[in-house]
Amino acid sequence: MEKVSAKLTDEEYEKSMSTTLSTRMAAVKMSPTTALFGKVEELRRKGEDIVSLNVGEPDFPTPDNIKEAGIRAINENFTKYTTGNGIAPLREAIIEKMKKDNGVTYEMNEVAVTVGAKQALFGALCAVAGEGDEVIIPIPCYVSYPDMVALAGAKPVLVKRKDDFSLDLEAIESAINEHTKAVIICTPDNPTGKVYGEDELKGLSDLAISRDIFVISDEIYEKIIYGENRHKSISAFEGMKDRTIVVNGFSKTYSMTGWRLGYVCGRADVIGAAVKVQSQTTTTPPSISQYAAVEALCGPQDSVELMRSEFEKRRDFVQEKLRGIPGVICHEIQGAFYAFFDIRAFLGKEYEGYGIIDDDTRLCEYLLEKYGVAMMPGSAYFAPGFVRISFASSMEVLKKALSRIESGLKAHKC
Ligand SMILES: Cc1ncc(COP(=O)(O)O)c(C=O)c1O
């Protein structure tokens, strides 16, 4: 096919291509996790031995009973579009689960199945926030929240959490104004591993009620929780069911990241709007995955506990090792599978071949290039001076990684 540009001078061609991206895109960045993934792949292609602690997905296979349900769905030809909000048996199973785990009863039109928890979050945000609206995000936070808010057309308002990563309710209250539509929380939390206690959740629910805003509660790590810590959904407090948009999914609890399935529960009009967004973008969640997910929720749950207890052993190991490195501060990891530790004591120091390293991003680059360990800089989560590692890797890999981190951190000159 002849190129139209063939008849144009360079200058005319440049002009003809001056159409620009939308202004909304200027407020959205590529996920830093994806960017680091590319760099790790490049180093591996060059033959480098890289230990990768940057990826946020369980290393276990999807449990067999769930895989078999997926295979059955294919063989029985459940391979077509489904209803936009998900198949009825799955929404019924979600309702049962929410009743049992959270103590909250939903109707069928208050639940929608989505393409991963990410689509649930995006649909929920589009449903409640747009041009001129603000959404409060306590930081450190999951990398995607601010960009999703911006994609929805609203303004993300970042509010620092306390030093122990609990919610700073006073700071949240002062950030609320007439434009505020919602606060997003995540418990158990990515990246900090914090599980919010009942008191702070009650405090936030009082605030949401008195200031008339929504809470978007990302509970995707609810089953990956350690020691005495217990998950409490903010939706269970009095007056909060209709004010909370609960986001959850199958990726973490059932090691189903690639099946792309999540769900969202809340007020019927909010869920209806989130489904509209889904219907105009991805049409429906994947049919095969939905049949597999019915088995995930209704079948035996022993694999969930097996994975959780394995994560707990790794948590104990990683936490102890990090705390054993003088200068590293690592708070108790209460849930999820990340350690988020303070490395400020290692900044402003000289490292061979790197000069003085002043920030967490450069420190992570140094540890990747020189010690072959890939970690996420805290800046990606709006917490400079911190580093996040995922312990969704075997004990063998973690032992190697921790010893590399320790050597790399200790190798400064002064
Ligand atoms: C806090 C949090 N929410 C949502 C997601 C997205 O999950 P899904 O794979 O279900 O889209 C992730 C994935 O890393 C996450 O960490």
Short mmCIF file of C-alpha atoms and ligand atoms in Angstrom, two decimals:
data_model
loop_
_atom_site.label_atom_id
_atom_site.label_comp_id
_atom_site.label_asym_id
_atom_site.label_seq_id
_atom_site.Cartn_x
_atom_site.Cartn_y
_atom_site.Cartn_z
CA MET A 1 0.00 0.00 0.00
CA GLU A 2 1.39 3.42 -0.94
CA LYS A 3 2.19 5.60 2.05
CA VAL A 4 0.28 8.88 2.00
CA SER A 5 3.43 10.46 3.40
CA ALA A 6 5.37 9.57 0.22
CA LYS A 7 3.91 12.65 -1.47
CA LEU A 8 4.73 14.98 1.44
CA THR A 9 7.90 16.89 2.28
CA ASP A 10 9.45 16.08 5.69
CA GLU A 11 8.01 19.28 7.11
CA GLU A 12 4.54 18.56 5.74
CA TYR A 13 4.74 14.99 7.04
CA GLU A 14 5.68 16.22 10.55
CA LYS A 15 2.72 18.59 10.47
CA SER A 16 0.38 15.86 9.28
CA MET A 17 1.45 13.78 12.31
CA SER A 18 1.00 16.48 14.92
CA THR A 19 -2.16 14.95 16.38
CA THR A 20 -1.51 14.56 20.09
CA LEU A 21 -2.38 12.19 22.89
CA SER A 22 -5.25 13.11 25.17
CA THR A 23 -4.45 15.41 28.09
CA ARG A 24 -5.72 12.67 30.40
CA MET A 25 -2.82 10.44 29.31
CA ALA A 26 -0.33 13.05 30.52
CA ALA A 27 -1.49 12.29 34.06
CA VAL A 28 -0.99 8.53 33.67
CA LYS A 29 2.31 6.69 33.80
CA MET A 30 3.31 3.16 32.85
CA SER A 31 3.30 0.82 35.83
CA PRO A 32 6.84 0.88 37.32
CA THR A 33 6.56 -2.86 38.01
CA THR A 34 6.17 -3.48 34.27
CA ALA A 35 9.15 -1.24 33.49
CA LEU A 36 11.41 -3.12 35.95
CA PHE A 37 10.19 -6.43 34.55
CA GLY A 38 11.59 -5.34 31.15
CA LYS A 39 14.97 -4.47 32.65
CA VAL A 40 15.22 -7.81 34.46
CA GLU A 41 14.43 -9.65 31.21
CA GLU A 42 17.12 -7.67 29.39
CA LEU A 43 19.78 -8.53 32.01
CA ARG A 44 18.77 -12.18 31.92
CA ARG A 45 19.06 -12.24 28.14
CA LYS A 46 22.64 -11.02 28.59
CA GLY A 47 23.23 -14.07 30.78
CA GLU A 48 23.14 -12.33 34.19
CA ASP A 49 21.94 -14.37 37.17
CA ILE A 50 19.11 -12.19 38.50
CA VAL A 51 17.01 -12.99 41.55
CA SER A 52 13.70 -11.32 41.03
CA LEU A 53 11.78 -10.10 44.09
CA ASN A 54 9.77 -7.49 42.25
CA VAL A 55 6.78 -9.51 41.06
CA GLY A 56 3.53 -9.51 43.04
CA GLU A 57 2.10 -12.91 42.23
CA PRO A 58 2.04 -16.19 44.15
CA ASP A 59 4.62 -18.68 42.85
CA PHE A 60 2.27 -21.65 43.44
CA PRO A 61 0.33 -23.25 40.58
CA THR A 62 -3.45 -22.76 40.56
CA PRO A 63 -4.91 -25.61 42.70
CA ASP A 64 -5.81 -28.73 40.70
CA ASN A 65 -9.54 -28.72 41.52
CA ILE A 66 -9.81 -25.19 40.08
CA LYS A 67 -7.81 -26.06 36.97
CA GLU A 68 -10.02 -29.10 36.41
CA ALA A 69 -13.16 -26.95 36.68
CA GLY A 70 -11.69 -24.66 34.00
CA ILE A 71 -10.96 -27.65 31.76
CA ARG A 72 -14.51 -28.95 32.32
CA ALA A 73 -15.90 -25.55 31.32
CA ILE A 74 -13.97 -25.72 28.05
CA ASN A 75 -15.10 -29.28 27.34
CA GLU A 76 -18.70 -28.35 28.08
CA ASN A 77 -18.41 -25.38 25.70
CA PHE A 78 -18.83 -22.64 28.29
CA THR A 79 -16.58 -20.61 26.07
CA LYS A 80 -18.82 -17.73 25.05
CA TYR A 81 -19.73 -14.26 26.30
CA THR A 82 -21.54 -14.27 29.62
CA THR A 83 -23.79 -11.66 31.19
CA GLY A 84 -21.89 -8.41 31.73
CA ASN A 85 -21.94 -8.70 35.53
CA GLY A 86 -20.87 -12.37 35.57
CA ILE A 87 -22.63 -15.74 35.67
CA ALA A 88 -25.34 -16.19 38.32
CA PRO A 89 -23.72 -19.21 40.09
CA LEU A 90 -20.55 -17.21 40.65
CA ARG A 91 -22.38 -14.14 41.96
CA GLU A 92 -24.34 -16.46 44.28
CA ALA A 93 -21.07 -17.99 45.50
CA ILE A 94 -19.63 -14.49 46.11
CA ILE A 95 -22.74 -13.51 48.08
CA GLU A 96 -22.30 -16.61 50.28
CA LYS A 97 -18.63 -15.81 50.77
CA MET A 98 -19.31 -12.19 51.73
CA LYS A 99 -21.99 -13.30 54.20
CA LYS A 100 -19.67 -15.85 55.79
CA ASP A 101 -16.41 -13.87 55.81
CA ASN A 102 -17.52 -10.26 56.14
CA GLY A 103 -20.93 -10.66 57.77
CA VAL A 104 -22.52 -8.52 55.04
CA THR A 105 -25.47 -9.63 52.90
CA TYR A 106 -25.62 -8.52 49.27
CA GLU A 107 -28.34 -8.89 46.65
CA MET A 108 -27.55 -10.23 43.17
CA ASN A 109 -27.51 -6.70 41.67
CA GLU A 110 -25.03 -5.55 44.31
CA VAL A 111 -22.30 -7.90 43.05
CA ALA A 112 -20.40 -7.95 39.74
CA VAL A 113 -17.66 -10.19 38.48
CA THR A 114 -14.85 -8.29 36.75
CA VAL A 115 -11.73 -8.81 34.66
CA GLY A 116 -9.41 -8.96 37.67
CA ALA A 117 -9.59 -6.78 40.76
CA LYS A 118 -8.05 -4.05 38.63
CA GLN A 119 -11.16 -3.79 36.44
CA ALA A 120 -13.25 -3.78 39.63
CA LEU A 121 -11.22 -0.84 40.96
CA PHE A 122 -11.36 1.05 37.69
CA GLY A 123 -15.09 0.45 37.27
CA ALA A 124 -15.73 1.56 40.86
CA LEU A 125 -13.66 4.70 40.39
CA CYS A 126 -15.38 5.60 37.12
CA ALA A 127 -18.71 4.99 38.86
CA VAL A 128 -18.14 7.46 41.68
CA ALA A 129 -15.47 9.96 40.56
CA GLY A 130 -14.87 12.07 37.46
CA GLU A 131 -13.93 15.54 36.29
CA GLY A 132 -13.66 17.94 39.26
CA ASP A 133 -13.80 15.17 41.87
CA GLU A 134 -11.06 14.10 44.28
CA VAL A 135 -10.16 10.69 45.66
CA ILE A 136 -8.01 10.39 48.77
CA ILE A 137 -5.28 7.75 48.73
CA PRO A 138 -3.29 7.05 51.89
CA ILE A 139 0.39 6.55 50.95
CA PRO A 140 2.45 4.40 50.60
CA CYS A 141 -0.09 2.84 48.23
CA TYR A 142 -0.51 0.25 45.49
CA VAL A 143 1.10 1.73 42.38
CA SER A 144 -2.05 1.74 40.26
CA TYR A 145 -4.46 3.70 42.49
CA PRO A 146 -3.36 7.26 41.59
CA ASP A 147 -3.15 6.49 37.88
CA MET A 148 -6.56 4.82 37.87
CA VAL A 149 -8.07 7.86 39.58
CA ALA A 150 -6.46 10.06 36.93
CA LEU A 151 -7.72 7.76 34.15
CA ALA A 152 -11.22 8.14 35.57
CA GLY A 153 -10.71 11.90 35.13
CA ALA A 154 -10.56 12.73 38.84
CA LYS A 155 -7.73 14.06 41.01
CA PRO A 156 -5.78 11.72 43.30
CA VAL A 157 -5.05 13.34 46.67
CA LEU A 158 -2.19 11.59 48.42
CA VAL A 159 -2.21 11.60 52.22
CA LYS A 160 0.69 10.20 54.24
CA ARG A 161 0.08 7.32 56.60
CA LYS A 162 1.68 7.22 60.05
CA ASP A 163 5.23 5.88 60.50
CA ASP A 164 3.88 2.42 61.38
CA PHE A 165 1.71 2.60 58.20
CA SER A 166 -1.55 2.90 60.11
CA LEU A 167 -4.12 5.39 58.79
CA ASP A 168 -3.64 9.01 59.80
CA LEU A 169 -7.32 9.83 60.30
CA GLU A 170 -6.64 13.48 61.14
CA ALA A 171 -4.69 13.95 57.91
CA ILE A 172 -7.46 12.23 55.95
CA GLU A 173 -10.07 14.43 57.58
CA SER A 174 -8.19 17.60 56.71
CA ALA A 175 -7.84 16.44 53.09
CA ILE A 176 -11.62 16.03 52.71
CA ASN A 177 -13.37 18.92 50.96
CA GLU A 178 -16.53 19.40 48.90
CA HIS A 179 -14.87 17.67 45.90
CA THR A 180 -13.95 14.50 47.79
CA LYS A 181 -15.84 11.44 46.60
CA ALA A 182 -13.94 8.53 48.12
CA VAL A 183 -10.98 7.19 50.07
CA ILE A 184 -9.19 4.06 48.82
CA ILE A 185 -7.80 1.64 51.37
CA CYS A 186 -6.11 -1.72 51.01
CA THR A 187 -6.02 -4.25 53.85
CA PRO A 188 -3.94 -6.41 54.13
CA ASP A 189 -1.86 -3.88 52.30
CA ASN A 190 0.38 -3.87 49.27
CA PRO A 191 3.13 -2.63 49.64
CA THR A 192 3.49 -2.35 53.44
CA GLY A 193 2.00 -5.62 54.71
CA LYS A 194 -0.13 -3.61 57.17
CA VAL A 195 -3.49 -5.00 58.33
CA TYR A 196 -5.71 -2.17 59.58
CA GLY A 197 -7.10 -2.70 63.06
CA GLU A 198 -10.78 -2.43 63.98
CA ASP A 199 -10.29 0.91 65.73
CA GLU A 200 -8.80 2.71 62.78
CA LEU A 201 -11.36 1.18 60.40
CA LYS A 202 -14.15 2.29 62.74
CA GLY A 203 -12.57 5.77 62.81
CA LEU A 204 -12.52 5.87 59.01
CA SER A 205 -16.08 4.62 58.78
CA ASP A 206 -17.26 7.38 61.17
CA LEU A 207 -15.46 9.89 58.98
CA ALA A 208 -16.97 8.47 55.77
CA ILE A 209 -20.45 8.68 57.26
CA SER A 210 -20.08 12.15 58.75
CA ARG A 211 -18.46 13.60 55.60
CA ASP A 212 -20.65 11.62 53.20
CA ILE A 213 -18.00 9.90 51.09
CA PHE A 214 -17.40 6.38 49.78
CA VAL A 215 -14.67 4.00 50.91
CA ILE A 216 -13.20 1.79 48.20
CA SER A 217 -11.85 -1.18 50.14
CA ASP A 218 -9.35 -3.38 48.28
CA GLU A 219 -9.40 -6.71 50.14
CA ILE A 220 -7.56 -8.84 47.60
CA TYR A 221 -5.01 -10.08 50.20
CA GLU A 222 -7.65 -10.87 52.87
CA LYS A 223 -6.67 -14.55 53.16
CA ILE A 224 -2.92 -13.94 53.27
CA ILE A 225 -2.63 -12.87 56.87
CA TYR A 226 -0.24 -13.81 59.68
CA GLY A 227 -0.12 -14.51 63.40
CA GLU A 228 -2.86 -12.92 65.48
CA ASN A 229 -3.87 -10.47 62.77
CA ARG A 230 -7.45 -10.73 61.53
CA HIS A 231 -9.07 -9.26 58.46
CA LYS A 232 -12.00 -6.95 59.05
CA SER A 233 -13.93 -5.45 56.17
CA ILE A 234 -14.95 -1.83 56.74
CA SER A 235 -18.23 -2.68 54.97
CA ALA A 236 -19.32 -4.57 58.11
CA PHE A 237 -19.56 -1.47 60.33
CA GLU A 238 -23.00 -0.07 60.86
CA GLY A 239 -24.04 2.26 58.06
CA MET A 240 -21.11 1.24 55.87
CA LYS A 241 -22.53 -1.41 53.55
CA ASP A 242 -23.84 1.10 51.00
CA ARG A 243 -20.90 3.42 51.49
CA THR A 244 -18.23 0.80 50.91
CA ILE A 245 -17.24 -0.56 47.52
CA VAL A 246 -15.50 -3.84 48.27
CA VAL A 247 -12.96 -4.97 45.67
CA ASN A 248 -11.65 -8.51 45.74
CA GLY A 249 -10.40 -11.18 43.36
CA PHE A 250 -9.02 -14.63 42.74
CA SER A 251 -5.44 -13.72 41.76
CA LYS A 252 -3.81 -13.90 45.19
CA THR A 253 -5.96 -16.22 47.33
CA TYR A 254 -6.20 -18.93 44.67
CA SER A 255 -3.03 -18.14 42.71
CA MET A 256 -5.05 -17.30 39.61
CA THR A 257 -3.34 -14.15 38.32
CA GLY A 258 -3.56 -15.19 34.66
CA TRP A 259 -7.23 -16.16 34.85
CA ARG A 260 -8.04 -12.44 35.21
CA LEU A 261 -10.97 -12.55 37.56
CA GLY A 262 -12.11 -10.26 40.33
CA TYR A 263 -15.31 -8.89 41.78
CA VAL A 264 -16.87 -5.81 43.28
CA CYS A 265 -19.71 -5.47 45.80
CA GLY A 266 -21.58 -2.35 46.80
CA ARG A 267 -24.68 -0.23 46.29
CA ALA A 268 -26.71 -1.39 43.28
CA ASP A 269 -26.34 1.87 41.31
CA VAL A 270 -22.57 1.91 41.84
CA ILE A 271 -22.26 -1.70 40.73
CA GLY A 272 -24.54 -1.03 37.75
CA ALA A 273 -22.26 1.84 36.68
CA ALA A 274 -19.11 -0.28 37.11
CA VAL A 275 -20.73 -2.96 34.94
CA LYS A 276 -21.49 -0.31 32.28
CA VAL A 277 -17.78 0.56 32.16
CA GLN A 278 -16.92 -3.12 31.84
CA SER A 279 -19.58 -3.75 29.19
CA GLN A 280 -18.20 -0.92 27.05
CA THR A 281 -14.56 -1.98 27.44
CA THR A 282 -14.04 -5.69 28.00
CA THR A 283 -17.70 -6.81 27.48
CA THR A 284 -17.69 -9.61 30.07
CA PRO A 285 -15.23 -11.32 32.37
CA PRO A 286 -13.73 -14.52 30.87
CA SER A 287 -16.31 -17.34 30.86
CA ILE A 288 -13.93 -20.24 31.53
CA SER A 289 -12.37 -18.45 34.48
CA GLN A 290 -15.80 -17.80 35.97
CA TYR A 291 -16.66 -21.51 36.05
CA ALA A 292 -13.26 -22.22 37.60
CA ALA A 293 -13.91 -19.49 40.18
CA VAL A 294 -17.18 -21.14 41.30
CA GLU A 295 -15.05 -24.16 42.21
CA ALA A 296 -12.48 -21.88 43.88
CA LEU A 297 -15.13 -20.45 46.23
CA CYS A 298 -17.31 -23.53 46.71
CA GLY A 299 -14.71 -26.33 46.58
CA PRO A 300 -12.23 -27.39 49.29
CA GLN A 301 -10.23 -24.53 50.78
CA ASP A 302 -7.20 -26.48 52.06
CA SER A 303 -4.92 -25.15 49.30
CA VAL A 304 -5.62 -21.60 50.55
CA GLU A 305 -4.33 -22.50 54.01
CA LEU A 306 -1.37 -24.42 52.55
CA MET A 307 -0.27 -21.39 50.56
CA ARG A 308 -0.88 -19.03 53.49
CA SER A 309 1.18 -21.12 55.88
CA GLU A 310 4.03 -21.35 53.36
CA PHE A 311 3.93 -17.56 52.97
CA GLU A 312 4.05 -17.26 56.76
CA LYS A 313 7.26 -19.32 56.96
CA ARG A 314 8.81 -17.09 54.32
CA ARG A 315 7.54 -13.98 56.08
CA ASP A 316 9.25 -15.11 59.30
CA PHE A 317 12.50 -15.76 57.47
CA VAL A 318 12.54 -12.52 55.47
CA GLN A 319 11.52 -10.37 58.43
CA GLU A 320 14.19 -11.87 60.67
CA LYS A 321 16.92 -11.54 58.03
CA LEU A 322 16.06 -7.93 57.25
CA ARG A 323 15.91 -6.99 60.92
CA GLY A 324 19.35 -8.59 61.30
CA ILE A 325 20.94 -6.09 58.89
CA PRO A 326 22.07 -3.12 61.01
CA GLY A 327 20.41 0.05 59.65
CA VAL A 328 17.42 -1.64 58.04
CA ILE A 329 14.07 -0.97 59.69
CA CYS A 330 11.38 -3.55 58.95
CA HIS A 331 7.97 -3.26 60.62
CA GLU A 332 5.98 -6.39 61.40
CA ILE A 333 4.65 -7.85 58.15
CA GLN A 334 1.04 -8.59 59.10
CA GLY A 335 -0.35 -9.73 55.77
CA ALA A 336 0.12 -9.95 51.95
CA PHE A 337 3.51 -11.17 50.69
CA TYR A 338 5.70 -8.09 50.72
CA ALA A 339 8.39 -6.68 52.97
CA PHE A 340 8.54 -2.89 52.83
CA PHE A 341 11.64 -1.77 54.65
CA ASP A 342 13.36 1.49 55.45
CA ILE A 343 16.81 1.85 53.88
CA ARG A 344 17.39 5.52 54.62
CA ALA A 345 20.45 4.62 56.72
CA PHE A 346 22.13 3.45 53.50
CA LEU A 347 21.59 6.63 51.51
CA GLY A 348 24.15 9.42 51.17
CA LYS A 349 26.92 6.80 51.21
CA GLU A 350 29.46 5.89 48.55
CA TYR A 351 29.25 2.59 46.68
CA GLU A 352 32.02 1.39 44.39
CA GLY A 353 31.42 2.41 40.79
CA TYR A 354 28.23 4.31 41.75
CA GLY A 355 29.56 7.28 43.72
CA ILE A 356 27.27 8.64 46.43
CA ILE A 357 23.82 7.03 46.25
CA ASP A 358 21.15 9.43 47.46
CA ASP A 359 17.85 7.75 46.71
CA ASP A 360 16.03 4.41 46.80
CA THR A 361 15.70 4.17 43.00
CA ARG A 362 19.46 4.44 42.48
CA LEU A 363 20.10 2.04 45.37
CA CYS A 364 17.79 -0.51 43.71
CA GLU A 365 19.61 -0.01 40.39
CA TYR A 366 22.94 -0.64 42.14
CA LEU A 367 21.66 -3.79 43.87
CA LEU A 368 20.22 -5.06 40.59
CA GLU A 369 23.24 -4.34 38.41
CA LYS A 370 25.95 -5.27 40.91
CA TYR A 371 24.33 -7.90 43.11
CA GLY A 372 21.71 -9.29 40.73
CA VAL A 373 18.65 -8.75 42.91
CA ALA A 374 15.56 -7.00 41.54
CA MET A 375 13.46 -5.01 44.02
CA MET A 376 10.96 -2.18 43.76
CA PRO A 377 12.04 1.26 45.04
CA GLY A 378 9.69 2.74 47.63
CA SER A 379 9.33 5.88 45.45
CA ALA A 380 7.07 3.85 43.15
CA TYR A 381 4.67 3.69 46.12
CA PHE A 382 5.20 7.35 47.09
CA ALA A 383 7.54 6.34 49.93
CA PRO A 384 11.09 7.41 49.05
CA GLY A 385 13.74 5.82 51.28
CA PHE A 386 12.00 2.43 51.29
CA VAL A 387 12.31 -0.75 49.24
CA ARG A 388 9.66 -3.40 48.56
CA ILE A 389 10.44 -7.04 48.06
CA SER A 390 7.95 -9.76 47.30
CA PHE A 391 8.46 -13.05 49.13
CA ALA A 392 6.33 -15.02 46.69
CA SER A 393 9.43 -17.05 45.81
CA SER A 394 10.86 -20.30 47.13
CA MET A 395 12.89 -20.32 50.34
CA GLU A 396 15.99 -21.18 48.31
CA VAL A 397 15.57 -18.07 46.16
CA LEU A 398 14.85 -15.93 49.21
CA LYS A 399 17.99 -17.15 51.01
CA LYS A 400 20.12 -16.24 48.01
CA ALA A 401 18.37 -12.87 47.62
CA LEU A 402 18.65 -11.84 51.26
CA SER A 403 22.33 -12.66 51.36
CA ARG A 404 22.87 -10.54 48.22
CA ILE A 405 20.88 -7.65 49.68
CA GLU A 406 22.91 -7.78 52.89
CA SER A 407 26.25 -7.85 51.03
CA GLY A 408 25.20 -5.03 48.71
CA LEU A 409 23.95 -2.79 51.51
CA LYS A 410 27.00 -3.39 53.66
CA ALA A 411 29.40 -2.62 50.80
CA HIS A 412 29.30 1.16 51.20
CA LYS A 413 32.56 2.98 51.83
CA CYS A 414 31.80 5.28 54.72
C1 LIG B 1 -3.52 -4.22 46.11
C2 LIG B 1 -3.83 -4.84 44.80
N1 LIG B 1 -5.04 -4.64 44.25
C3 LIG B 1 -5.36 -5.15 43.05
C4 LIG B 1 -4.46 -5.90 42.34
C5 LIG B 1 -4.87 -6.43 40.99
O1 LIG B 1 -5.25 -7.74 41.04
P1 LIG B 1 -5.88 -8.52 39.79
O2 LIG B 1 -4.83 -9.48 39.33
O3 LIG B 1 -7.06 -9.25 40.36
O4 LIG B 1 -6.26 -7.53 38.77
C6 LIG B 1 -3.19 -6.15 42.87
C7 LIG B 1 -2.19 -6.93 42.11
O5 LIG B 1 -1.01 -6.90 42.36
C8 LIG B 1 -2.86 -5.61 44.14
O6 LIG B 1 -1.68 -5.81 44.71
#
